[in-house]
Short mmCIF file of C-alpha atoms in Angstrom, two decimals:
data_model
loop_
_atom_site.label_atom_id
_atom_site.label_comp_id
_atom_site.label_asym_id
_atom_site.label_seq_id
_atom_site.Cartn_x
_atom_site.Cartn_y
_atom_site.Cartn_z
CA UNK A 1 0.00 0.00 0.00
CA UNK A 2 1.05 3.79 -0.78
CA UNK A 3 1.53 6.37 1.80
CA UNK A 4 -1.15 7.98 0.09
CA UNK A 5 -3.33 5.03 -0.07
CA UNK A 6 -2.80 5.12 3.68
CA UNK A 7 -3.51 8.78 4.39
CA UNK A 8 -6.59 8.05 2.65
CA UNK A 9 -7.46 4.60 4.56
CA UNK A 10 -6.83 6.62 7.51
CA UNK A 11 -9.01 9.25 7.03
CA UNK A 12 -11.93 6.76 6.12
CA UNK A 13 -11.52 5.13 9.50
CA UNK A 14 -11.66 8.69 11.15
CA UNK A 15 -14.94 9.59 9.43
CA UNK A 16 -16.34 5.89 10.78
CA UNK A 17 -15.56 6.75 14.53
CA UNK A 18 -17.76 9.69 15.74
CA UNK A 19 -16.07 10.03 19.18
CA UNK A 20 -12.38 10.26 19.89
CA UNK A 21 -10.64 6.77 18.82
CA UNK A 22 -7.29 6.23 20.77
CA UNK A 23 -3.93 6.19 18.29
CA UNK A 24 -3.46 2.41 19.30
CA UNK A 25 -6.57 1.53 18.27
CA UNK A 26 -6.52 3.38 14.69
CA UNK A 27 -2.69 2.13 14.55
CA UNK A 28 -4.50 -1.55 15.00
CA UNK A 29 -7.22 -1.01 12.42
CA UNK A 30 -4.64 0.11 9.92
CA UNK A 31 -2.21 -2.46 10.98
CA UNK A 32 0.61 0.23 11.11
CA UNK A 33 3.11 0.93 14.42
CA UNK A 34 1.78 3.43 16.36
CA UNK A 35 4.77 6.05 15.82
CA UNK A 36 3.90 5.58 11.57
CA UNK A 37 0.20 6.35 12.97
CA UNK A 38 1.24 9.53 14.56
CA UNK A 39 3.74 10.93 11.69
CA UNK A 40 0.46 9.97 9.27
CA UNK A 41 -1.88 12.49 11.05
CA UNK A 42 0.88 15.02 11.45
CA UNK A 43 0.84 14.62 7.88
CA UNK A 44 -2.85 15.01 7.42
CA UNK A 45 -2.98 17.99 9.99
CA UNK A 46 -0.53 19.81 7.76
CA UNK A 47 -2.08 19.33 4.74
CA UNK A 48 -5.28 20.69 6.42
CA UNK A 49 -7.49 17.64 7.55
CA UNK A 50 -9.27 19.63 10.40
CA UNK A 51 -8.22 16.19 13.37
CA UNK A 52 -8.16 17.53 16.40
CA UNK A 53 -6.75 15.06 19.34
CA UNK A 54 -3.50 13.89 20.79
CA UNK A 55 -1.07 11.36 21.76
CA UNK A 56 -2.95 9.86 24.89
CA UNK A 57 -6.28 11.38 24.27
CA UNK A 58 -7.40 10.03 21.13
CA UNK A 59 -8.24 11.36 17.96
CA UNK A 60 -11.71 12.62 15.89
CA UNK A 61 -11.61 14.28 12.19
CA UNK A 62 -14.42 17.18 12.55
CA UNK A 63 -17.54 17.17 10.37
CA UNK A 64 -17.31 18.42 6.90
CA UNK A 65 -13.84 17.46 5.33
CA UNK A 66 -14.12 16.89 1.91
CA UNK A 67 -11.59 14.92 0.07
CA UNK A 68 -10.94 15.58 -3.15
CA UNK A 69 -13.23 13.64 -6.05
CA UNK A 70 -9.54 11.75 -7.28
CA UNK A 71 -9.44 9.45 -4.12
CA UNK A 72 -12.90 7.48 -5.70
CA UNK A 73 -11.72 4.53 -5.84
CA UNK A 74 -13.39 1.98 -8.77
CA UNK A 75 -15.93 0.26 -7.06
CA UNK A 76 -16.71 3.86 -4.92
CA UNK A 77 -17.78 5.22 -8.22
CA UNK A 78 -19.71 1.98 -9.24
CA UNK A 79 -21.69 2.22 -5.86
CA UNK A 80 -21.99 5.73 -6.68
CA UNK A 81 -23.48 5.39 -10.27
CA UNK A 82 -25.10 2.35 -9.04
CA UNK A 83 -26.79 4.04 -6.15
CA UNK A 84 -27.58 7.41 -7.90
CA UNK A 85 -29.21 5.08 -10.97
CA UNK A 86 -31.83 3.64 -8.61
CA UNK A 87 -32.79 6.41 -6.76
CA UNK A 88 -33.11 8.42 -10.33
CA UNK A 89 -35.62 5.96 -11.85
CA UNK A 90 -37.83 6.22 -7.90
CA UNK A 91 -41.34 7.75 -8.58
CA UNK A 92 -40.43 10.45 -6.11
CA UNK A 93 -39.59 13.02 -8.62
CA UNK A 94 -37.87 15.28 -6.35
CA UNK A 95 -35.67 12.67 -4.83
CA UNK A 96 -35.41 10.92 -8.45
CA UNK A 97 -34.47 14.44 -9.81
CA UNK A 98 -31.52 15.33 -7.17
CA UNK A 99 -29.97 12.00 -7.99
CA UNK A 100 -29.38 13.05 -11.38
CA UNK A 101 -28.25 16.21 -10.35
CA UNK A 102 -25.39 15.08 -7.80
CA UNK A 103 -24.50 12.37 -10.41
CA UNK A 104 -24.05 15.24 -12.91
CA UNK A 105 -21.78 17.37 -10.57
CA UNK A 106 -19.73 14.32 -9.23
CA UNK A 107 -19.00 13.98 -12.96
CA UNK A 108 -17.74 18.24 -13.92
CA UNK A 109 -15.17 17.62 -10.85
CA UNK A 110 -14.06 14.08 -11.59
CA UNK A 111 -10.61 13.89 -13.36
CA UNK A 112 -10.95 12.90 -16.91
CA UNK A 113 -9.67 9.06 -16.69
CA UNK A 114 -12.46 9.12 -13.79
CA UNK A 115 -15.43 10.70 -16.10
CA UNK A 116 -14.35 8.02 -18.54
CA UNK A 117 -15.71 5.19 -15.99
CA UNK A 118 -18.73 7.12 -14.35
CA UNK A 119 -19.74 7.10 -18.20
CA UNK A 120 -18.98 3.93 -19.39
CA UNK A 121 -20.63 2.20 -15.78
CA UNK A 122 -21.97 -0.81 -17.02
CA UNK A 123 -23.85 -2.02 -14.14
CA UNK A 124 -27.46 -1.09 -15.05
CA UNK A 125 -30.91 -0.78 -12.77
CA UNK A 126 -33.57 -2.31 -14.23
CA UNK A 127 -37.30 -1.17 -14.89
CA UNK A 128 -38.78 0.39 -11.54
CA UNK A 129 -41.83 -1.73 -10.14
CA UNK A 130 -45.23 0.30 -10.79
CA UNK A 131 -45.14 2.08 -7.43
CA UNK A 132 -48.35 4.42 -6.59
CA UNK A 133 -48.22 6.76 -3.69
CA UNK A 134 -51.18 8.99 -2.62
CA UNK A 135 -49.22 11.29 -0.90
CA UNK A 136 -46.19 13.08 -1.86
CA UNK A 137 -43.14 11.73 -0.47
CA UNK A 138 -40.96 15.10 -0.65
CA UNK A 139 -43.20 16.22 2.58
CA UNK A 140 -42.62 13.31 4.49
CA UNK A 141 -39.15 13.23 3.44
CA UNK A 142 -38.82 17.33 4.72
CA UNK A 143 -41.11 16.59 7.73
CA UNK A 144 -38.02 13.44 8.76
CA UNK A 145 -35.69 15.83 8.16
CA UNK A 146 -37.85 18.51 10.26
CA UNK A 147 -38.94 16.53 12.96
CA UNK A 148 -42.28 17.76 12.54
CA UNK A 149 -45.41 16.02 13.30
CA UNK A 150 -47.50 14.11 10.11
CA UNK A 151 -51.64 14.30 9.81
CA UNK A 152 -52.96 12.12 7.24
CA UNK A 153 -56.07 9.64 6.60
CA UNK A 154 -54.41 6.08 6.74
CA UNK A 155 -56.60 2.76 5.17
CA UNK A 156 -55.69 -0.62 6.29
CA UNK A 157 -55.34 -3.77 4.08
CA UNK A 158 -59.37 -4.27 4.25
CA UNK A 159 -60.04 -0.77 3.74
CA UNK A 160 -60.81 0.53 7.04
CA UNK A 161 -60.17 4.23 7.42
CA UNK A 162 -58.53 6.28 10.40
CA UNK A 163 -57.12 9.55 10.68
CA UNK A 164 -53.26 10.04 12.30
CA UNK A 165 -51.05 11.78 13.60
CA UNK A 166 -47.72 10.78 13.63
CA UNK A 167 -44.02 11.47 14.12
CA UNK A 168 -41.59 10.50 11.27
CA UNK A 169 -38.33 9.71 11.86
CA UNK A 170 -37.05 7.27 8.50
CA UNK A 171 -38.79 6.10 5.09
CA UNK A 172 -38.19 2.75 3.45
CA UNK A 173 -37.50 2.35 -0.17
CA UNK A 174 -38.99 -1.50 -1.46
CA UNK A 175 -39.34 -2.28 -4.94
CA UNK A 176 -43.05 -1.46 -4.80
CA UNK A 177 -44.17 0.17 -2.42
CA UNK A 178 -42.72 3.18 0.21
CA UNK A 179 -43.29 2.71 4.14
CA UNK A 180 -43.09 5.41 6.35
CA UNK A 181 -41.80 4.55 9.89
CA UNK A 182 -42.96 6.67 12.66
CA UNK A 183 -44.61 6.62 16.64
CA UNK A 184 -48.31 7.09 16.05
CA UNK A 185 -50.45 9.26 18.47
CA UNK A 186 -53.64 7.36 18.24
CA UNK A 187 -51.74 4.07 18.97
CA UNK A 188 -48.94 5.07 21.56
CA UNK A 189 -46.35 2.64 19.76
CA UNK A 190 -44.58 2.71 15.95
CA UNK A 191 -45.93 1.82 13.05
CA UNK A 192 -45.25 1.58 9.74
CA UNK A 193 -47.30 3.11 7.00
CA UNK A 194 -47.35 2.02 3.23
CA UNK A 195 -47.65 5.41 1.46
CA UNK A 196 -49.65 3.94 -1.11
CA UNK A 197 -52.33 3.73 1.80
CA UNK A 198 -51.97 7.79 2.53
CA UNK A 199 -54.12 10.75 1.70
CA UNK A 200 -54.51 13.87 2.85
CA UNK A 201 -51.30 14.65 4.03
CA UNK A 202 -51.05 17.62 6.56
CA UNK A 203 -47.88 18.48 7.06
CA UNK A 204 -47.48 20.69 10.20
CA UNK A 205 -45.13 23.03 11.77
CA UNK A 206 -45.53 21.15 15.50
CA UNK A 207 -42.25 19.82 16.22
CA UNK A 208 -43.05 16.17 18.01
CA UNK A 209 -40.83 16.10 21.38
CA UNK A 210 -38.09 13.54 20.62
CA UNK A 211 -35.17 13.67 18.52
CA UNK A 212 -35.63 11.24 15.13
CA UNK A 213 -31.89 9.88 16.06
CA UNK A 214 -33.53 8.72 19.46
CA UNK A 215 -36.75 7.28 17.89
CA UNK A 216 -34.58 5.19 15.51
CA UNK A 217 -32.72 3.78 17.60
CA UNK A 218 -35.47 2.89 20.18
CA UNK A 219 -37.65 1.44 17.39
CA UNK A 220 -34.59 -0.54 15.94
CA UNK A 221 -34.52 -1.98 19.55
CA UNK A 222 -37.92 -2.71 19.74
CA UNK A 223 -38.28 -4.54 15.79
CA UNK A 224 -35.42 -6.62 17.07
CA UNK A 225 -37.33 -8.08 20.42
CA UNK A 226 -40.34 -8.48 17.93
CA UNK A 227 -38.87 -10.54 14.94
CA UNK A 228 -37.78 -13.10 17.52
#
């Protein structure tokens, strides 16, 4: 491995650990000695990489560090295309259209060698499964992001129909159909909700009292104890 195959490795490992990570352990994970640890982040602190941390006290790389679009590695930019490809062929058309947009600028900064294999990517997504929602998934998307409260009038699998309120806190993505996973009012526990089954969405401005992060992992938790 290069030194700059390293720097890079190391800097991936920092972005995995969200808390300070002592230098044995990253020396470990890297399989380098510890004193070829510490010149590496000296190295990366010099060139800019915002790590705060020392010898004894561990280390964390601060949000937002970009690295420049020449460290993709192949199979990155297949999981890139890959990824962007599925979400852009999604039937929610705001999320489908911001897929092709980030694809686009990944591609004006990529070097041209790079550009070459973004646009020769032969691993294709196939036809997207005939998907209907009722509702429109940008709001629910914005409300998650928001943590604001959901209304919306919600029809079982025989039809029966009930109004909710709920808080959102994560959306799943099958092939055909969307669930939205949130703590419902009216039943005092989560639930999931195929969109398909939504109308009338009211989306309000009433922030629900929990942080999503927190509701996430309790309901993770919870769907564990359940599926056993």
């Amino acid at each position: 491995m290069s030194r700059s195959e390293r720097l890079l490795d190391l800097i991936q490992i920092l972005r995995r650990h969200r808390r300070p990570v002592s230098g044995r352990t990253l020396a470990g994970e890297m399989g380098v000695s510890i004193r070829t640890l510490y010149r590496d982040i000296a190295t990366l602190q010099g060139q800019g990489a915002p790590i705060e941390g020392e010898a004894g006290l561990g280390y964390v790389l601060k949000p937002g560090f970009m690295l420049p679009p020449l460290m993709f590695t192949d199979e990155e930019i297949e999981a890139i295309v890959l990824g962007s490809r599925w979400v852009a062929r999604q039937p929610d058309k705001r999320l489908s259209a911001a897929a092709a947009d980030a694809l686009a600028k990944i591609a004006a900064v990529l070097p041209d060698d790079l550009r070459e294999d973004l646009d020769a990517n032969t691993l294709l997504v196939g036809p997207r499964g005939e998907a209907v929602e009722g509702i429109d998934l940008g709001l629910v998307r914005q409300a998650i992001r928001n943590e604001r409260k959901l209304g919306f009038l919600y029809r079982d699998a025989g039809g029966a129909a009930s109004e909710r309120m709920v808080w959102p806190f994560a959306l799943g993505f099958f092939d055909k159909v969307r669930v939205v996973v949130a703590w419902c009012e009216a039943r005092q526990d989560f639930r999931h909700f195929r969109a398909d089954r939504m109308s009338g969405l009211n989306a309000t401005d009433i922030r629900y009292p929990r942080r999503r992060q927190a509701l996430l992992k309790e309901w993770r938790v919870v769907d564990r104890l359940r599926s056993r």
